[in-house]
PDB file of C-alpha atoms in Angstrom:
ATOM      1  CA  UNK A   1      -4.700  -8.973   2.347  1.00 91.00           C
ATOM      2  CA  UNK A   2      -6.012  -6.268   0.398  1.00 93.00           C
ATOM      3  CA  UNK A   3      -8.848  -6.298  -2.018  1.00 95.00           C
ATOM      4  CA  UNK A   4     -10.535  -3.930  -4.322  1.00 96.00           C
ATOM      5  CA  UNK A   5     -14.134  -3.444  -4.734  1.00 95.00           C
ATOM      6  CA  UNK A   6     -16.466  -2.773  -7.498  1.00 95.00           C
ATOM      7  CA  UNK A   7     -16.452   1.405  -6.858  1.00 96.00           C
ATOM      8  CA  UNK A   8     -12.698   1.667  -6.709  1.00 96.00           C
ATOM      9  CA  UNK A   9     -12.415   1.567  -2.896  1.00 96.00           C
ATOM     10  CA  UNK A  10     -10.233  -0.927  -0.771  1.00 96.00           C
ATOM     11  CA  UNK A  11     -10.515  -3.203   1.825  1.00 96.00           C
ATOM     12  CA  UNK A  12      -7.979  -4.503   3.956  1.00 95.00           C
ATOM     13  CA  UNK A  13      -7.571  -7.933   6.163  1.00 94.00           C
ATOM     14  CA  UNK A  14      -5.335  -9.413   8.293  1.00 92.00           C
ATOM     15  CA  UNK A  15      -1.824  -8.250  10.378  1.00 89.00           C
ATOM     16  CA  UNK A  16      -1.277  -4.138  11.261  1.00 88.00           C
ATOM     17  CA  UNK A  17       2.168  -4.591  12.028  1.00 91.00           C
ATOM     18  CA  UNK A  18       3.760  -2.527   9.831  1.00 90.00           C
ATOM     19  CA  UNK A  19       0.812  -0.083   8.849  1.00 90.00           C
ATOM     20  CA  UNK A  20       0.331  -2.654   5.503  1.00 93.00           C
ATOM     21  CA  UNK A  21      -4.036  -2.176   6.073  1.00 92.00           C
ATOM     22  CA  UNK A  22      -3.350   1.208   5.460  1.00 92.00           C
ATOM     23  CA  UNK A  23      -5.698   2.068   8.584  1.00 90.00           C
ATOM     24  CA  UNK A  24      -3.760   4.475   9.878  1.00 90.00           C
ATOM     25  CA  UNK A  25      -2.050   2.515  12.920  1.00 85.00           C
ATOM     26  CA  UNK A  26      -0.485  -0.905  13.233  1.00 87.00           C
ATOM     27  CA  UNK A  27      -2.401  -2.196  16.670  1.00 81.00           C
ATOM     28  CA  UNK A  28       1.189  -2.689  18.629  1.00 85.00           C
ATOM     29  CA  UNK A  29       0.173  -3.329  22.399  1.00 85.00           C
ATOM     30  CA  UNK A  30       2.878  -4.692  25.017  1.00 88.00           C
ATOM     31  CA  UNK A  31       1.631  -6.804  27.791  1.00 84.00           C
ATOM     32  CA  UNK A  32       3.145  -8.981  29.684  1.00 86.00           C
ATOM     33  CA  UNK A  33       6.238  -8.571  28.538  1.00 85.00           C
ATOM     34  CA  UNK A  34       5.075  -9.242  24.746  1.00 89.00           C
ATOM     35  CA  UNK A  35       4.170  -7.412  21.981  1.00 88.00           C
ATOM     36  CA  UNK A  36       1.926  -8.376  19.660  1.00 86.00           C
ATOM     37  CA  UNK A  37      -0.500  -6.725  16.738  1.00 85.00           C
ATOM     38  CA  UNK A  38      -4.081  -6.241  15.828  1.00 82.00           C
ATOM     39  CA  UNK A  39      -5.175  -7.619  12.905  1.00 84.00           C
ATOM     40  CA  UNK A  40      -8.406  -7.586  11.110  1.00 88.00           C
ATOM     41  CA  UNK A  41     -10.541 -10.482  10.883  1.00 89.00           C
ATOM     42  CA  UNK A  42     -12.510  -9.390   8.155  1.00 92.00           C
ATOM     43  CA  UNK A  43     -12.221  -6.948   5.658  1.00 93.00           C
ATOM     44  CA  UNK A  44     -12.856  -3.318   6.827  1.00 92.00           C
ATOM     45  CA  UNK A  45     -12.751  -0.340   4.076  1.00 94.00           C
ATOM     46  CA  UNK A  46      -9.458   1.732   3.826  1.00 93.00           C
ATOM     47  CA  UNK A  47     -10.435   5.661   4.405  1.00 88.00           C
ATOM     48  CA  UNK A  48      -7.199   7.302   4.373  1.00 85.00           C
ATOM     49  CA  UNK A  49      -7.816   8.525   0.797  1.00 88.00           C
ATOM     50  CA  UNK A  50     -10.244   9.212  -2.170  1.00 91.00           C
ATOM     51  CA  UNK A  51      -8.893   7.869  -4.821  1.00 94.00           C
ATOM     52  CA  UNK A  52     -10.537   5.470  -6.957  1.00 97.00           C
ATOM     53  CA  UNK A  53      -8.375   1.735  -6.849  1.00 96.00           C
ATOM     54  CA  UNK A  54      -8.275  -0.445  -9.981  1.00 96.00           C
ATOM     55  CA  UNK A  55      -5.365  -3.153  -9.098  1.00 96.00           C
ATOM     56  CA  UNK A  56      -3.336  -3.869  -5.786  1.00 97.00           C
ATOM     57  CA  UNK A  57      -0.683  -6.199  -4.624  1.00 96.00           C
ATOM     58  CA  UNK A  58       0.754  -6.975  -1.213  1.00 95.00           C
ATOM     59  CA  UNK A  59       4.420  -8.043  -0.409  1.00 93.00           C
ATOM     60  CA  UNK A  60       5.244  -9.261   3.326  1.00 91.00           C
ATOM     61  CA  UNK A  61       5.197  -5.994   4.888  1.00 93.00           C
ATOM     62  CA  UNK A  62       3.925  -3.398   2.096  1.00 95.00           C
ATOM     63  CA  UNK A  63       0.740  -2.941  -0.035  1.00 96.00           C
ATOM     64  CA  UNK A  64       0.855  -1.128  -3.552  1.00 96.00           C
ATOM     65  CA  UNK A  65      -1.630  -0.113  -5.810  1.00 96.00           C
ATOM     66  CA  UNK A  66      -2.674   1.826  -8.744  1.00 95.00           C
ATOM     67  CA  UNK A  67      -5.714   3.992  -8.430  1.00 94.00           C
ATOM     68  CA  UNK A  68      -7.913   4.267 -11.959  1.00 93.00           C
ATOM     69  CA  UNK A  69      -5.876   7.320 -12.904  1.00 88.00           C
ATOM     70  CA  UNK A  70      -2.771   5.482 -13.385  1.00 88.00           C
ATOM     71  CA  UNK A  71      -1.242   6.691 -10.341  1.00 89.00           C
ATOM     72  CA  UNK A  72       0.799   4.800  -7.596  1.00 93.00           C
ATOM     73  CA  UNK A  73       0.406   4.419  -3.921  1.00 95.00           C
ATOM     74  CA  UNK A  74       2.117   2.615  -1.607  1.00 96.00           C
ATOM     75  CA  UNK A  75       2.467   1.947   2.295  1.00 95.00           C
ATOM     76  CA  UNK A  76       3.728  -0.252   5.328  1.00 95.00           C
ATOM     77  CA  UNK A  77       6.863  -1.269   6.053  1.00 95.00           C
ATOM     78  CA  UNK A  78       9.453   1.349   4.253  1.00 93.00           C
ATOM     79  CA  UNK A  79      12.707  -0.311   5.119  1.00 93.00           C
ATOM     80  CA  UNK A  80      15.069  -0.388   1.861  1.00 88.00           C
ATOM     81  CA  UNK A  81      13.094   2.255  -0.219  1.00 89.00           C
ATOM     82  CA  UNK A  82      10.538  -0.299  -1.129  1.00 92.00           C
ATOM     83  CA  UNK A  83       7.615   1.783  -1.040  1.00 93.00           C
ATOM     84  CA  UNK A  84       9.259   4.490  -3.947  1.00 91.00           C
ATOM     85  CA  UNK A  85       9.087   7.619  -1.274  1.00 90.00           C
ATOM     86  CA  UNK A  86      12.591   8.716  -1.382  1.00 87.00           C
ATOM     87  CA  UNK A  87      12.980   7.691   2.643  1.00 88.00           C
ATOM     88  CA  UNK A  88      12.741   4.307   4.199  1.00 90.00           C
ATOM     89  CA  UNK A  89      10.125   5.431   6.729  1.00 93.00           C
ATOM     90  CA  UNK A  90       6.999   3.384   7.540  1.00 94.00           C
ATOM     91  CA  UNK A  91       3.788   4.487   6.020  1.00 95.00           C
ATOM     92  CA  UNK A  92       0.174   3.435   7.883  1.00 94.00           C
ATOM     93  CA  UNK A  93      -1.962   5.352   5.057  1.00 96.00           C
ATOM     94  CA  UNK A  94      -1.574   4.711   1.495  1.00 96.00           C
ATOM     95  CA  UNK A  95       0.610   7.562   0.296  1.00 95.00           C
ATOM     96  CA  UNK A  96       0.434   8.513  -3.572  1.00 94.00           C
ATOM     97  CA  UNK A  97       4.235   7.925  -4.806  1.00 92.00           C
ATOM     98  CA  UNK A  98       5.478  11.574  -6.379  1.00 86.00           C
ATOM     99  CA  UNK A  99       9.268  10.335  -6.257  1.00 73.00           C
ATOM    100  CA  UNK A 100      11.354   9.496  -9.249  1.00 69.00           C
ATOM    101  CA  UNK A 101       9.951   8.400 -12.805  1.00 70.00           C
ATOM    102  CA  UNK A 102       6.754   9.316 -11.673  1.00 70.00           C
ATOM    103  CA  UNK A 103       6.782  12.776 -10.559  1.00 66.00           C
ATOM    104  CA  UNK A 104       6.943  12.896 -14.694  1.00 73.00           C
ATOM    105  CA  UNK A 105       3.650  14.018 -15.758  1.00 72.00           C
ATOM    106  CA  UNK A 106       3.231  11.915 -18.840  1.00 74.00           C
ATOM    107  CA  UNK A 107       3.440   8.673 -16.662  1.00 74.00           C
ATOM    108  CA  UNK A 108       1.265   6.631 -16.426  1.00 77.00           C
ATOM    109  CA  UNK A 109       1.235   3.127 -15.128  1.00 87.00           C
ATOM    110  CA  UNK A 110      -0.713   0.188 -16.072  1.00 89.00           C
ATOM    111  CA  UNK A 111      -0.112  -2.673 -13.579  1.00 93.00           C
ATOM    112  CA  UNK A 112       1.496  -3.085 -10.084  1.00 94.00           C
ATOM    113  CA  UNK A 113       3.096  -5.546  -8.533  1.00 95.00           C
ATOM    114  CA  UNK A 114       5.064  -6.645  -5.268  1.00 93.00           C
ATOM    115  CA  UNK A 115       8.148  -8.556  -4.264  1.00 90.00           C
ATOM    116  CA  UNK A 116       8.548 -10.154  -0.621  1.00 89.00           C
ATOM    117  CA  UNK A 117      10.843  -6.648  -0.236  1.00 88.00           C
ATOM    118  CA  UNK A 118      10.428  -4.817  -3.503  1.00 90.00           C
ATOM    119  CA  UNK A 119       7.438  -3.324  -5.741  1.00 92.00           C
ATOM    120  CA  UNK A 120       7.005  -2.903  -9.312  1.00 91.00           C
ATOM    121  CA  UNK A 121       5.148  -0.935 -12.171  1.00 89.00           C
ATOM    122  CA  UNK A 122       4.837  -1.902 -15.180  1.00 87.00           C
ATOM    123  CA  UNK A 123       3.747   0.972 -18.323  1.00 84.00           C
ATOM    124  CA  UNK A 124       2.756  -0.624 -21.597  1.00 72.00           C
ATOM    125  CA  UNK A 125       3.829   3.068 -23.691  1.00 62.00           C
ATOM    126  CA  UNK A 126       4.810   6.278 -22.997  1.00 56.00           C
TER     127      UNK A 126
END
């Protein structure tokens, strides 16, 4: 879970797996003959960036969210180009998307959204 707080900055709870906290790291340990993931039990604040957040949503694996500048970041699990990077490759820090429709610099995006395996923007005019 991810949540945005009154200044613009996030917070991020539960599984690491895929890098979806944004933290920086996805907790994998193997022990007896396991592994398994961290997770956080309560929200901690995401520091892998400046930017100022104003929505987010989370799909299984992936978080995406538009800072107040109408820019898009995404991270977590990359498989099947769902984070908008060009590659499928994991990210564990929310990485601004420069990729596509918006590397345009009259874009600008006003809402966000995530599918189990897919994420969206939505822009209201151009």
């Amino acid at each position: 879970s991810i949540f945005v707080g009154r200044s613009g900055a996030l917070y991020a709870a539960g599984s690491a797996m895929y890098g979806q906290l944004g933290n920086g790291f996805t907790g994998e340990t193997v022990g007896k003959g396991k592994v398994t993931y961290a997770y956080a039990r309560t929200p901690k604040k995401v520091d892998n960036t400046s930017a100022k957040f104003s929505r987010v949503a989370c799909g299984v694996h992936h978080t995406i969210a538009l800072d107040q500048d109408g820019n898009v970041w995404s991270w977590g699990l990359g498989a099947y180009g769902r984070l908008g990077h060009s590659t499928p490759s994991d990210e564990l820090v929310p990485r601004r998307i420069n990729s596509g429709s918006f590397a345009r610099p009259n874009v600008k995006i006003d809402a966000v959204y995530c599918g189990q395996n897919a994420s969206f923007a939505t822009q209201s005019s151009h």
